[in-house]
PDB file of C-alpha atoms in Angstrom:
ATOM      1  CA  MET G   1       6.336   5.791  -0.973  1.00 42.00           C
ATOM      2  CA  LYS G   2       6.543   3.137  -3.644  1.00 38.00           C
ATOM      3  CA  LYS G   3       3.805   0.545  -3.501  1.00 35.00           C
ATOM      4  CA  LEU G   4       4.382  -3.172  -3.128  1.00 32.00           C
ATOM      5  CA  SER G   5       2.763  -4.736  -6.164  1.00 30.00           C
ATOM      6  CA  ILE G   6       1.805  -8.197  -7.295  1.00 30.00           C
ATOM      7  CA  ILE G   7       1.631  -8.666 -11.050  1.00 30.00           C
ATOM      8  CA  LEU G   8      -1.874  -9.469 -12.144  1.00 32.00           C
ATOM      9  CA  TRP G   9      -3.102 -11.147 -15.255  1.00 33.00           C
ATOM     10  CA  ILE G  10      -6.743 -10.780 -16.117  1.00 30.00           C
ATOM     11  CA  VAL G  11      -8.926 -12.219 -18.850  1.00 33.00           C
ATOM     12  CA  ILE G  12     -12.481 -11.548 -17.644  1.00 29.00           C
ATOM     13  CA  PRO G  13     -15.640 -13.034 -19.118  1.00 30.00           C
ATOM     14  CA  ILE G  14     -18.452 -10.934 -17.615  1.00 27.00           C
ATOM     15  CA  PHE G  15     -20.901 -13.338 -16.002  1.00 31.00           C
ATOM     16  CA  SER G  16     -21.337 -14.910 -12.578  1.00 31.00           C
ATOM     17  CA  PHE G  17     -21.838 -18.271 -10.960  1.00 31.00           C
ATOM     18  CA  GLY G  18     -23.472 -19.414  -7.766  1.00 37.00           C
ATOM     19  CA  GLN G  19     -21.520 -19.589  -4.550  1.00 57.00           C
ATOM     20  CA  THR G  20     -20.928 -23.360  -4.413  1.00 84.00           C
ATOM     21  CA  GLU G  21     -17.498 -24.313  -5.725  1.00 91.00           C
ATOM     22  CA  LYS G  22     -17.713 -26.179  -9.012  1.00 93.00           C
ATOM     23  CA  GLU G  23     -15.849 -29.465  -9.372  1.00 95.00           C
ATOM     24  CA  THR G  24     -13.792 -28.089 -12.265  1.00 96.00           C
ATOM     25  CA  SER G  25     -12.631 -25.144 -10.143  1.00 96.00           C
ATOM     26  CA  LYS G  26     -11.819 -27.459  -7.250  1.00 96.00           C
ATOM     27  CA  LYS G  27      -9.746 -29.755  -9.451  1.00 97.00           C
ATOM     28  CA  VAL G  28      -7.814 -27.055 -11.317  1.00 97.00           C
ATOM     29  CA  SER G  29      -7.116 -24.930  -8.237  1.00 97.00           C
ATOM     30  CA  ALA G  30      -5.772 -27.988  -6.408  1.00 97.00           C
ATOM     31  CA  GLU G  31      -3.497 -28.741  -9.350  1.00 98.00           C
ATOM     32  CA  PHE G  32      -2.326 -25.133  -9.445  1.00 97.00           C
ATOM     33  CA  GLU G  33      -1.449 -25.283  -5.724  1.00 97.00           C
ATOM     34  CA  LYS G  34       0.378 -28.603  -6.114  1.00 97.00           C
ATOM     35  CA  TYR G  35       2.468 -27.481  -9.083  1.00 98.00           C
ATOM     36  CA  TYR G  36       3.174 -24.045  -7.588  1.00 97.00           C
ATOM     37  CA  ASN G  37       4.438 -25.535  -4.327  1.00 97.00           C
ATOM     38  CA  SER G  38       6.652 -28.028  -6.140  1.00 97.00           C
ATOM     39  CA  SER G  39       7.970 -25.339  -8.544  1.00 97.00           C
ATOM     40  CA  GLU G  40       6.691 -27.317 -11.539  1.00 97.00           C
ATOM     41  CA  TYR G  41       5.919 -24.164 -13.488  1.00 97.00           C
ATOM     42  CA  GLN G  42       5.696 -25.895 -16.851  1.00 97.00           C
ATOM     43  CA  LYS G  43       2.790 -27.906 -15.449  1.00 97.00           C
ATOM     44  CA  VAL G  44       1.157 -24.695 -14.238  1.00 97.00           C
ATOM     45  CA  PHE G  45       1.600 -23.318 -17.753  1.00 97.00           C
ATOM     46  CA  ASP G  46      -0.019 -26.476 -19.160  1.00 98.00           C
ATOM     47  CA  LEU G  47      -3.174 -25.592 -17.180  1.00 97.00           C
ATOM     48  CA  PHE G  48      -3.552 -22.375 -19.214  1.00 97.00           C
ATOM     49  CA  SER G  49      -5.902 -21.816 -22.128  1.00 96.00           C
ATOM     50  CA  PRO G  50      -4.340 -21.156 -25.566  1.00 96.00           C
ATOM     51  CA  GLU G  51      -5.121 -17.437 -25.199  1.00 93.00           C
ATOM     52  CA  MET G  52      -3.461 -17.332 -21.790  1.00 94.00           C
ATOM     53  CA  LYS G  53      -0.387 -19.135 -23.118  1.00 95.00           C
ATOM     54  CA  SER G  54      -0.136 -16.664 -25.962  1.00 92.00           C
ATOM     55  CA  ALA G  55      -0.467 -13.641 -23.685  1.00 87.00           C
ATOM     56  CA  LEU G  56       1.845 -15.085 -21.010  1.00 89.00           C
ATOM     57  CA  PRO G  57       4.617 -17.267 -22.398  1.00 94.00           C
ATOM     58  CA  ILE G  58       6.329 -19.796 -20.189  1.00 96.00           C
ATOM     59  CA  GLU G  59       9.185 -17.390 -19.404  1.00 95.00           C
ATOM     60  CA  GLN G  60       6.797 -14.785 -18.012  1.00 93.00           C
ATOM     61  CA  THR G  61       4.829 -17.430 -16.131  1.00 94.00           C
ATOM     62  CA  THR G  62       8.030 -18.720 -14.534  1.00 95.00           C
ATOM     63  CA  ASP G  63       9.227 -15.234 -13.619  1.00 93.00           C
ATOM     64  CA  PHE G  64       5.872 -14.365 -12.046  1.00 92.00           C
ATOM     65  CA  LEU G  65       5.614 -17.542  -9.988  1.00 95.00           C
ATOM     66  CA  ASN G  66       9.246 -17.389  -8.894  1.00 93.00           C
ATOM     67  CA  GLY G  67       8.751 -13.788  -7.832  1.00 91.00           C
ATOM     68  CA  LEU G  68       5.594 -14.633  -5.920  1.00 92.00           C
ATOM     69  CA  LYS G  69       7.271 -17.502  -4.099  1.00 93.00           C
ATOM     70  CA  SER G  70      10.309 -15.402  -3.200  1.00 92.00           C
ATOM     71  CA  GLN G  71       8.006 -12.790  -1.618  1.00 87.00           C
ATOM     72  CA  VAL G  72       5.470 -14.929   0.226  1.00 91.00           C
ATOM     73  CA  GLY G  73       6.614 -18.560   0.081  1.00 95.00           C
ATOM     74  CA  LYS G  74       4.598 -21.727  -0.530  1.00 96.00           C
ATOM     75  CA  ILE G  75       0.859 -22.187  -0.090  1.00 97.00           C
ATOM     76  CA  GLU G  76       0.073 -23.676   3.331  1.00 96.00           C
ATOM     77  CA  LYS G  77      -3.734 -23.481   3.334  1.00 95.00           C
ATOM     78  CA  ARG G  78      -6.361 -22.525   0.780  1.00 95.00           C
ATOM     79  CA  GLY G  79     -10.128 -22.209   1.043  1.00 94.00           C
ATOM     80  CA  PHE G  80     -12.830 -21.362  -1.480  1.00 93.00           C
ATOM     81  CA  VAL G  81     -14.699 -18.160  -0.549  1.00 89.00           C
ATOM     82  CA  ARG G  82     -16.995 -17.199  -3.433  1.00 88.00           C
ATOM     83  CA  TYR G  83     -17.228 -16.446  -7.130  1.00 90.00           C
ATOM     84  CA  GLU G  84     -16.654 -12.897  -8.316  1.00 84.00           C
ATOM     85  CA  GLN G  85     -17.671 -12.502 -11.946  1.00 79.00           C
ATOM     86  CA  ALA G  86     -15.991 -15.522 -13.583  1.00 86.00           C
ATOM     87  CA  TYR G  87     -13.342 -15.915 -10.902  1.00 92.00           C
ATOM     88  CA  ALA G  88     -13.220 -18.473  -8.107  1.00 93.00           C
ATOM     89  CA  LEU G  89     -11.743 -16.589  -5.154  1.00 93.00           C
ATOM     90  CA  TYR G  90      -9.595 -18.527  -2.688  1.00 95.00           C
ATOM     91  CA  LYS G  91      -8.388 -17.185   0.648  1.00 93.00           C
ATOM     92  CA  THR G  92      -4.836 -18.479   0.529  1.00 96.00           C
ATOM     93  CA  ASN G  93      -2.397 -18.685   3.423  1.00 95.00           C
ATOM     94  CA  PHE G  94       1.132 -18.514   2.079  1.00 95.00           C
ATOM     95  CA  GLU G  95       4.097 -18.934   4.415  1.00 94.00           C
ATOM     96  CA  ARG G  96       4.528 -15.181   4.850  1.00 90.00           C
ATOM     97  CA  ALA G  97       1.219 -13.566   3.862  1.00 89.00           C
ATOM     98  CA  ILE G  98      -2.467 -14.119   3.208  1.00 91.00           C
ATOM     99  CA  PHE G  99      -3.538 -13.433  -0.373  1.00 92.00           C
ATOM    100  CA  SER G 100      -6.581 -13.853  -2.539  1.00 93.00           C
ATOM    101  CA  VAL G 101      -5.807 -16.226  -5.403  1.00 95.00           C
ATOM    102  CA  ASN G 102      -8.364 -15.760  -8.172  1.00 95.00           C
ATOM    103  CA  ILE G 103      -8.769 -18.273 -11.007  1.00 96.00           C
ATOM    104  CA  SER G 104     -11.195 -18.268 -13.927  1.00 95.00           C
ATOM    105  CA  LEU G 105     -11.690 -21.152 -16.346  1.00 96.00           C
ATOM    106  CA  ASP G 106     -12.886 -21.401 -19.932  1.00 95.00           C
ATOM    107  CA  ASN G 107     -15.365 -24.006 -21.225  1.00 95.00           C
ATOM    108  CA  ASN G 108     -12.538 -26.536 -21.496  1.00 96.00           C
ATOM    109  CA  ALA G 109     -11.568 -26.145 -17.828  1.00 97.00           C
ATOM    110  CA  LYS G 110      -8.403 -24.260 -18.762  1.00 97.00           C
ATOM    111  CA  ILE G 111      -7.204 -21.219 -16.824  1.00 96.00           C
ATOM    112  CA  ASN G 112      -7.988 -18.061 -18.782  1.00 95.00           C
ATOM    113  CA  GLY G 113      -7.605 -15.619 -15.896  1.00 93.00           C
ATOM    114  CA  LEU G 114      -5.317 -15.556 -12.858  1.00 94.00           C
ATOM    115  CA  PHE G 115      -4.471 -12.839 -10.394  1.00 90.00           C
ATOM    116  CA  VAL G 116      -3.145 -12.598  -6.870  1.00 91.00           C
ATOM    117  CA  LYS G 117      -3.689  -9.723  -4.446  1.00 86.00           C
ATOM    118  CA  PRO G 118      -3.815  -9.123  -0.672  1.00 84.00           C
ATOM    119  CA  TYR G 119      -6.885 -10.768   0.834  1.00 85.00           C
ATOM    120  CA  LYS G 120      -9.558  -8.417   2.173  1.00 79.00           C
ATOM    121  CA  GLU G 121     -12.421  -9.435   4.386  1.00 75.00           C
ATOM    122  CA  ARG G 122     -15.886  -8.252   3.435  1.00 72.00           C
ATOM    123  CA  ASN G 123     -17.875  -5.871   5.610  1.00 76.00           C
ATOM    124  CA  LEU G 124     -14.888  -3.826   6.738  1.00 80.00           C
ATOM    125  CA  PRO G 125     -15.865  -0.376   8.042  1.00 88.00           C
ATOM    126  CA  LYS G 126     -16.361   2.205   5.316  1.00 89.00           C
ATOM    127  CA  LEU G 127     -14.515   5.491   5.486  1.00 94.00           C
ATOM    128  CA  GLU G 128     -14.813   8.082   2.726  1.00 94.00           C
ATOM    129  CA  ARG G 129     -12.971  10.916   4.501  1.00 96.00           C
ATOM    130  CA  ASN G 130     -11.859  11.968   7.961  1.00 97.00           C
ATOM    131  CA  LYS G 131     -14.418  13.217  10.465  1.00 97.00           C
ATOM    132  CA  THR G 132     -11.772  14.236  12.976  1.00 98.00           C
ATOM    133  CA  GLU G 133     -10.403  17.769  12.630  1.00 98.00           C
ATOM    134  CA  LEU G 134      -6.727  17.563  11.671  1.00 98.00           C
ATOM    135  CA  ILE G 135      -3.740  19.854  11.571  1.00 98.00           C
ATOM    136  CA  LEU G 136      -0.799  19.126   9.269  1.00 98.00           C
ATOM    137  CA  PRO G 137       1.571  16.513  10.721  1.00 98.00           C
ATOM    138  CA  PHE G 138       4.602  18.846  10.760  1.00 98.00           C
ATOM    139  CA  ARG G 139       5.787  22.295  11.736  1.00 96.00           C
ATOM    140  CA  GLU G 140       7.004  24.915   9.233  1.00 96.00           C
ATOM    141  CA  GLU G 141       6.156  24.916   5.517  1.00 98.00           C
ATOM    142  CA  TRP G 142       6.356  21.749   3.409  1.00 98.00           C
ATOM    143  CA  THR G 143       5.685  21.012  -0.270  1.00 98.00           C
ATOM    144  CA  VAL G 144       3.294  18.342  -1.570  1.00 98.00           C
ATOM    145  CA  PHE G 145       5.316  16.121  -3.899  1.00 97.00           C
ATOM    146  CA  TRP G 146       2.440  13.675  -4.547  1.00 97.00           C
ATOM    147  CA  GLY G 147      -1.180  14.415  -3.675  1.00 97.00           C
ATOM    148  CA  GLY G 148      -4.539  14.535  -5.399  1.00 97.00           C
ATOM    149  CA  ASP G 149      -7.116  12.324  -7.078  1.00 94.00           C
ATOM    150  CA  THR G 150      -5.541  11.637 -10.475  1.00 95.00           C
ATOM    151  CA  LYS G 151      -2.529   9.576 -11.510  1.00 91.00           C
ATOM    152  CA  ALA G 152      -0.833  12.695 -12.870  1.00 95.00           C
ATOM    153  CA  LEU G 153      -1.027  14.298  -9.436  1.00 96.00           C
ATOM    154  CA  ASN G 154      -0.594  11.217  -7.288  1.00 95.00           C
ATOM    155  CA  TYR G 155       0.811   7.826  -8.307  1.00 91.00           C
ATOM    156  CA  HIS G 156      -0.678   6.347  -5.106  1.00 92.00           C
ATOM    157  CA  VAL G 157      -4.182   6.349  -6.658  1.00 91.00           C
ATOM    158  CA  GLU G 158      -3.617   2.828  -8.007  1.00 84.00           C
ATOM    159  CA  SER G 159      -3.229   1.416  -4.473  1.00 85.00           C
ATOM    160  CA  GLU G 160      -6.397   0.556  -2.541  1.00 85.00           C
ATOM    161  CA  ALA G 161      -4.972   1.561   0.834  1.00 89.00           C
ATOM    162  CA  GLN G 162      -2.811   4.466  -0.320  1.00 92.00           C
ATOM    163  CA  LYS G 163      -5.041   5.971  -3.004  1.00 92.00           C
ATOM    164  CA  ASN G 164      -5.430   9.279  -1.126  1.00 95.00           C
ATOM    165  CA  ALA G 165      -1.886   9.387   0.263  1.00 97.00           C
ATOM    166  CA  PHE G 166       0.501  12.309   0.333  1.00 98.00           C
ATOM    167  CA  ASP G 167       4.262  12.377  -0.076  1.00 97.00           C
ATOM    168  CA  MET G 168       5.616  15.628   1.364  1.00 98.00           C
ATOM    169  CA  VAL G 169       9.051  17.222   1.231  1.00 98.00           C
ATOM    170  CA  VAL G 170      10.692  20.482   2.247  1.00 98.00           C
ATOM    171  CA  THR G 171      11.950  22.690  -0.581  1.00 98.00           C
ATOM    172  CA  ASP G 172      13.899  25.929  -0.925  1.00 97.00           C
ATOM    173  CA  GLN G 173      12.974  28.944  -3.042  1.00 95.00           C
ATOM    174  CA  LYS G 174      14.308  27.198  -6.153  1.00 95.00           C
ATOM    175  CA  GLY G 175      12.202  24.111  -5.508  1.00 96.00           C
ATOM    176  CA  LYS G 176      15.173  21.939  -4.552  1.00 97.00           C
ATOM    177  CA  THR G 177      14.798  19.420  -1.728  1.00 98.00           C
ATOM    178  CA  PHE G 178      18.497  19.435  -0.752  1.00 98.00           C
ATOM    179  CA  LYS G 179      21.141  22.030   0.049  1.00 97.00           C
ATOM    180  CA  THR G 180      24.214  20.959  -1.971  1.00 98.00           C
ATOM    181  CA  ASP G 181      24.604  17.710  -3.918  1.00 97.00           C
ATOM    182  CA  GLY G 182      21.904  15.510  -2.324  1.00 97.00           C
ATOM    183  CA  LYS G 183      24.319  12.664  -1.610  1.00 97.00           C
ATOM    184  CA  THR G 184      23.671  12.424   2.122  1.00 98.00           C
ATOM    185  CA  ASN G 185      20.444  12.342   4.092  1.00 98.00           C
ATOM    186  CA  GLU G 186      21.567  15.303   6.163  1.00 98.00           C
ATOM    187  CA  ASP G 187      21.693  17.390   2.985  1.00 98.00           C
ATOM    188  CA  TYR G 188      17.894  17.169   2.617  1.00 98.00           C
ATOM    189  CA  TYR G 189      15.787  19.895   4.182  1.00 98.00           C
ATOM    190  CA  ALA G 190      13.161  17.415   5.423  1.00 98.00           C
ATOM    191  CA  TYR G 191      15.609  15.086   7.140  1.00 98.00           C
ATOM    192  CA  GLY G 192      15.298  15.270  10.915  1.00 98.00           C
ATOM    193  CA  LYS G 193      12.264  17.587  10.877  1.00 98.00           C
ATOM    194  CA  ASP G 194       9.622  17.124  13.587  1.00 98.00           C
ATOM    195  CA  LEU G 195       6.608  14.954  12.704  1.00 98.00           C
ATOM    196  CA  ILE G 196       3.638  15.621  14.978  1.00 98.00           C
ATOM    197  CA  ALA G 197       0.207  14.209  15.814  1.00 98.00           C
ATOM    198  CA  PRO G 198      -2.524  15.829  13.672  1.00 98.00           C
ATOM    199  CA  CYS G 199      -5.092  15.239  16.434  1.00 98.00           C
ATOM    200  CA  ASP G 200      -5.594  13.531  19.773  1.00 98.00           C
ATOM    201  CA  ALA G 201      -5.216   9.807  19.121  1.00 98.00           C
ATOM    202  CA  GLU G 202      -3.954   6.429  20.306  1.00 98.00           C
ATOM    203  CA  VAL G 203      -0.717   4.942  19.011  1.00 98.00           C
ATOM    204  CA  VAL G 204      -1.617   1.472  17.681  1.00 97.00           C
ATOM    205  CA  LEU G 205       1.586   0.561  15.844  1.00 96.00           C
ATOM    206  CA  VAL G 206       5.236   1.574  16.022  1.00 97.00           C
ATOM    207  CA  VAL G 207       7.973   0.146  13.824  1.00 95.00           C
ATOM    208  CA  ASP G 208      11.455   1.545  14.497  1.00 96.00           C
ATOM    209  CA  GLY G 209      15.052   0.524  13.907  1.00 92.00           C
ATOM    210  CA  VAL G 210      14.951   0.320  10.092  1.00 94.00           C
ATOM    211  CA  LYS G 211      18.103   1.882   8.640  1.00 95.00           C
ATOM    212  CA  ASP G 212      17.886   5.085   6.632  1.00 97.00           C
ATOM    213  CA  ASN G 213      18.773   4.602   2.986  1.00 96.00           C
ATOM    214  CA  THR G 214      21.562   6.260   1.084  1.00 96.00           C
ATOM    215  CA  PRO G 215      19.732   8.814  -1.104  1.00 97.00           C
ATOM    216  CA  GLY G 216      18.738   7.288  -4.415  1.00 94.00           C
ATOM    217  CA  GLU G 217      18.646   3.732  -3.039  1.00 92.00           C
ATOM    218  CA  LEU G 218      15.526   1.850  -1.922  1.00 90.00           C
ATOM    219  CA  ASN G 219      14.699  -0.750   0.713  1.00 87.00           C
ATOM    220  CA  PRO G 220      11.834  -2.939  -0.588  1.00 79.00           C
ATOM    221  CA  ILE G 221      12.042  -5.418   2.308  1.00 80.00           C
ATOM    222  CA  TYR G 222       9.889  -3.277   4.604  1.00 84.00           C
ATOM    223  CA  VAL G 223       8.294  -0.741   2.303  1.00 88.00           C
ATOM    224  CA  PRO G 224       7.030   1.842   4.868  1.00 94.00           C
ATOM    225  CA  GLY G 225      10.305   1.874   6.814  1.00 94.00           C
ATOM    226  CA  ASN G 226       9.973   3.233  10.326  1.00 96.00           C
ATOM    227  CA  THR G 227       6.256   3.654  10.890  1.00 97.00           C
ATOM    228  CA  VAL G 228       3.645   5.057  13.252  1.00 98.00           C
ATOM    229  CA  ILE G 229      -0.101   4.410  13.009  1.00 98.00           C
ATOM    230  CA  LEU G 230      -2.505   6.506  15.067  1.00 98.00           C
ATOM    231  CA  LYS G 231      -6.150   5.623  15.741  1.00 98.00           C
ATOM    232  CA  THR G 232      -8.575   8.509  16.210  1.00 98.00           C
ATOM    233  CA  VAL G 233     -11.764   8.525  18.295  1.00 98.00           C
ATOM    234  CA  ASN G 234     -13.651   8.158  14.995  1.00 97.00           C
ATOM    235  CA  LYS G 235     -11.713   4.973  14.164  1.00 96.00           C
ATOM    236  CA  GLU G 236      -9.643   6.540  11.424  1.00 98.00           C
ATOM    237  CA  TYR G 237      -6.132   5.147  11.083  1.00 98.00           C
ATOM    238  CA  LEU G 238      -3.448   7.744  10.344  1.00 98.00           C
ATOM    239  CA  PHE G 239      -0.435   6.138   8.683  1.00 98.00           C
ATOM    240  CA  PHE G 240       3.033   7.770   8.843  1.00 98.00           C
ATOM    241  CA  ALA G 241       5.979   6.217   7.003  1.00 97.00           C
ATOM    242  CA  HIS G 242       9.748   6.724   6.545  1.00 97.00           C
ATOM    243  CA  PHE G 243      10.745   8.054   9.983  1.00 98.00           C
ATOM    244  CA  LYS G 244      14.443   8.471  10.733  1.00 98.00           C
ATOM    245  CA  GLN G 245      15.973   5.363  12.311  1.00 97.00           C
ATOM    246  CA  ASN G 246      15.501   5.173  16.095  1.00 97.00           C
ATOM    247  CA  SER G 247      13.823   8.599  16.199  1.00 98.00           C
ATOM    248  CA  ILE G 248      10.266   7.623  17.142  1.00 98.00           C
ATOM    249  CA  VAL G 249       9.487   8.854  20.652  1.00 98.00           C
ATOM    250  CA  VAL G 250       6.008   7.352  21.191  1.00 98.00           C
ATOM    251  CA  LYS G 251       5.055   3.806  22.157  1.00 98.00           C
ATOM    252  CA  GLN G 252       2.255   1.454  21.146  1.00 96.00           C
ATOM    253  CA  GLY G 253      -0.766   2.002  23.395  1.00 97.00           C
ATOM    254  CA  GLN G 254       0.226   5.577  24.246  1.00 98.00           C
ATOM    255  CA  LYS G 255      -2.350   8.382  24.012  1.00 98.00           C
ATOM    256  CA  VAL G 256      -1.043  11.480  22.250  1.00 98.00           C
ATOM    257  CA  LYS G 257      -2.354  15.029  22.022  1.00 98.00           C
ATOM    258  CA  GLN G 258      -2.662  17.136  18.883  1.00 98.00           C
ATOM    259  CA  GLY G 259       0.725  18.662  18.060  1.00 98.00           C
ATOM    260  CA  GLU G 260       2.709  16.202  20.179  1.00 98.00           C
ATOM    261  CA  LEU G 261       6.015  15.010  18.736  1.00 98.00           C
ATOM    262  CA  LEU G 262       5.969  11.506  17.206  1.00 98.00           C
ATOM    263  CA  GLY G 263       9.507  11.383  15.825  1.00 98.00           C
ATOM    264  CA  PHE G 264      11.690  12.802  13.080  1.00 98.00           C
ATOM    265  CA  CYS G 265      11.462  12.634   9.303  1.00 98.00           C
ATOM    266  CA  GLY G 266      13.848  10.166   7.692  1.00 98.00           C
ATOM    267  CA  ASN G 267      14.585   8.130   4.595  1.00 97.00           C
ATOM    268  CA  SER G 268      13.790   4.556   5.616  1.00 96.00           C
ATOM    269  CA  GLY G 269      11.906   1.894   3.653  1.00 93.00           C
ATOM    270  CA  ASN G 270      11.082   2.133  -0.040  1.00 91.00           C
ATOM    271  CA  SER G 271      12.158   5.763  -0.162  1.00 95.00           C
ATOM    272  CA  SER G 272      14.736   7.499  -2.333  1.00 95.00           C
ATOM    273  CA  GLU G 273      15.040  10.684  -0.265  1.00 97.00           C
ATOM    274  CA  ALA G 274      13.910  12.136   3.045  1.00 97.00           C
ATOM    275  CA  HIS G 275      10.148  12.754   3.013  1.00 98.00           C
ATOM    276  CA  LEU G 276       6.928  12.018   4.864  1.00 98.00           C
ATOM    277  CA  HIS G 277       4.369   9.582   3.498  1.00 97.00           C
ATOM    278  CA  PHE G 278       0.987  10.150   5.157  1.00 98.00           C
ATOM    279  CA  HIS G 279      -2.451   8.694   4.502  1.00 98.00           C
ATOM    280  CA  ILE G 280      -5.689   7.712   6.239  1.00 98.00           C
ATOM    281  CA  GLN G 281      -7.186   4.221   6.037  1.00 96.00           C
ATOM    282  CA  ASN G 282     -10.232   2.433   7.443  1.00 95.00           C
ATOM    283  CA  VAL G 283      -8.456  -0.381   9.337  1.00 94.00           C
ATOM    284  CA  GLU G 284      -5.003  -0.801  10.832  1.00 94.00           C
ATOM    285  CA  ASP G 285      -3.683  -3.465   8.431  1.00 88.00           C
ATOM    286  CA  MET G 286      -2.619  -1.816   5.163  1.00 85.00           C
ATOM    287  CA  ASN G 287      -3.004  -5.120   3.303  1.00 77.00           C
ATOM    288  CA  LYS G 288      -6.741  -5.086   4.106  1.00 80.00           C
ATOM    289  CA  ALA G 289      -7.352  -1.347   4.184  1.00 89.00           C
ATOM    290  CA  THR G 290      -9.091   1.106   1.904  1.00 91.00           C
ATOM    291  CA  GLY G 291      -7.726   4.621   1.816  1.00 94.00           C
ATOM    292  CA  ALA G 292      -9.823   7.659   2.728  1.00 96.00           C
ATOM    293  CA  LYS G 293      -9.563  11.223   1.524  1.00 97.00           C
ATOM    294  CA  CYS G 294      -7.829  13.519   3.985  1.00 98.00           C
ATOM    295  CA  TYR G 295      -8.907  17.089   4.694  1.00 98.00           C
ATOM    296  CA  PHE G 296      -7.090  19.455   7.046  1.00 98.00           C
ATOM    297  CA  ASN G 297      -9.211  21.825   9.079  1.00 97.00           C
ATOM    298  CA  GLU G 298      -7.428  25.161   8.574  1.00 97.00           C
ATOM    299  CA  ILE G 299      -4.094  25.448   6.762  1.00 98.00           C
ATOM    300  CA  VAL G 300      -2.157  28.002   4.758  1.00 98.00           C
ATOM    301  CA  VAL G 301      -1.855  26.965   1.102  1.00 98.00           C
ATOM    302  CA  ASP G 302       0.548  28.975  -1.066  1.00 98.00           C
ATOM    303  CA  GLY G 303       0.132  31.864   1.354  1.00 97.00           C
ATOM    304  CA  GLU G 304      -3.670  31.733   1.523  1.00 98.00           C
ATOM    305  CA  LEU G 305      -5.705  30.414   4.453  1.00 98.00           C
ATOM    306  CA  LYS G 306      -7.990  27.550   3.432  1.00 98.00           C
ATOM    307  CA  LYS G 307     -10.514  25.543   5.427  1.00 97.00           C
ATOM    308  CA  GLU G 308     -11.361  21.880   4.896  1.00 97.00           C
ATOM    309  CA  HIS G 309      -8.640  21.522   2.293  1.00 98.00           C
ATOM    310  CA  SER G 310      -7.122  18.374   0.795  1.00 98.00           C
ATOM    311  CA  PRO G 311      -3.724  19.377  -0.630  1.00 98.00           C
ATOM    312  CA  ILE G 312      -2.573  18.513  -4.146  1.00 98.00           C
ATOM    313  CA  LYS G 313       0.780  18.127  -5.867  1.00 97.00           C
ATOM    314  CA  GLY G 314       2.888  21.279  -5.954  1.00 97.00           C
ATOM    315  CA  GLU G 315       1.172  23.178  -3.143  1.00 98.00           C
ATOM    316  CA  LYS G 316       3.220  24.676  -0.331  1.00 98.00           C
ATOM    317  CA  ILE G 317       1.389  24.099   2.933  1.00 98.00           C
ATOM    318  CA  LYS G 318       1.731  24.927   6.615  1.00 98.00           C
ATOM    319  CA  ASN G 319      -0.436  25.184   9.706  1.00 98.00           C
ATOM    320  CA  LYS G 320      -2.001  28.589  10.310  1.00 94.00           C
TER     321      LYS G 320
END
């Protein structure tokens, strides 16, 4: 599953301030908000330091701010939270999302660092790995397309919530994911396959009704597509993405048993072909979450039984 990204620009002097907002930060951040909301991007650019202007010409500044506004809208409310290194961090309510807007200033009160990312509350529960014993969330043998701890094995590692995610497909003996030409969803081995609960859990979120994509095309409007999130007794949140349209058979608030059918694999959301995206996170909201490493209790990996295994790219896996 492709990640939703916000471009970030960072010029970081390594030192820290106290936690009372400085007058210079208050003034410049207010000006940034005013000019951003009024689409006066040249005036935003004028707030930059010479180094920032050189690194980010007006064209790039305009593209970034236009892109941000098209995704999340104008700023409706903004509050200073704290300083992190040289950055003043502002919890910022845009029209369609809550983000952290981070601004650092040089000695001349010019912006020399600016980045925007989903806002995360402090003191969220920590979760390094799952405590609950899990089976794989499917029947039959699947192949790990992305999985592991390095970027070479798993492009998800750059995402805070998805850093331990898996993308899984079904392949034939030649390693192909489709039967003929791959032009229709039905041609893919994974399409329509059962997706099941890895453990006893509560259904805390269901999103259904998102259309399946034509293979090779993406839907960035709702990145996960049709989605189910399960909450375990140990407060782990199991995130399933890209179900087939209208195939989810469970409801929010329902208690499910290990192995129970959730729905069928599809190609909805930011997905180019039928596959399952699966990861574990510490809270329900992916914009606030941190991903956790996922181990399956007993599974067959490339024909060999393994216990407490976290699959990696290229492995063929199935329940014992």
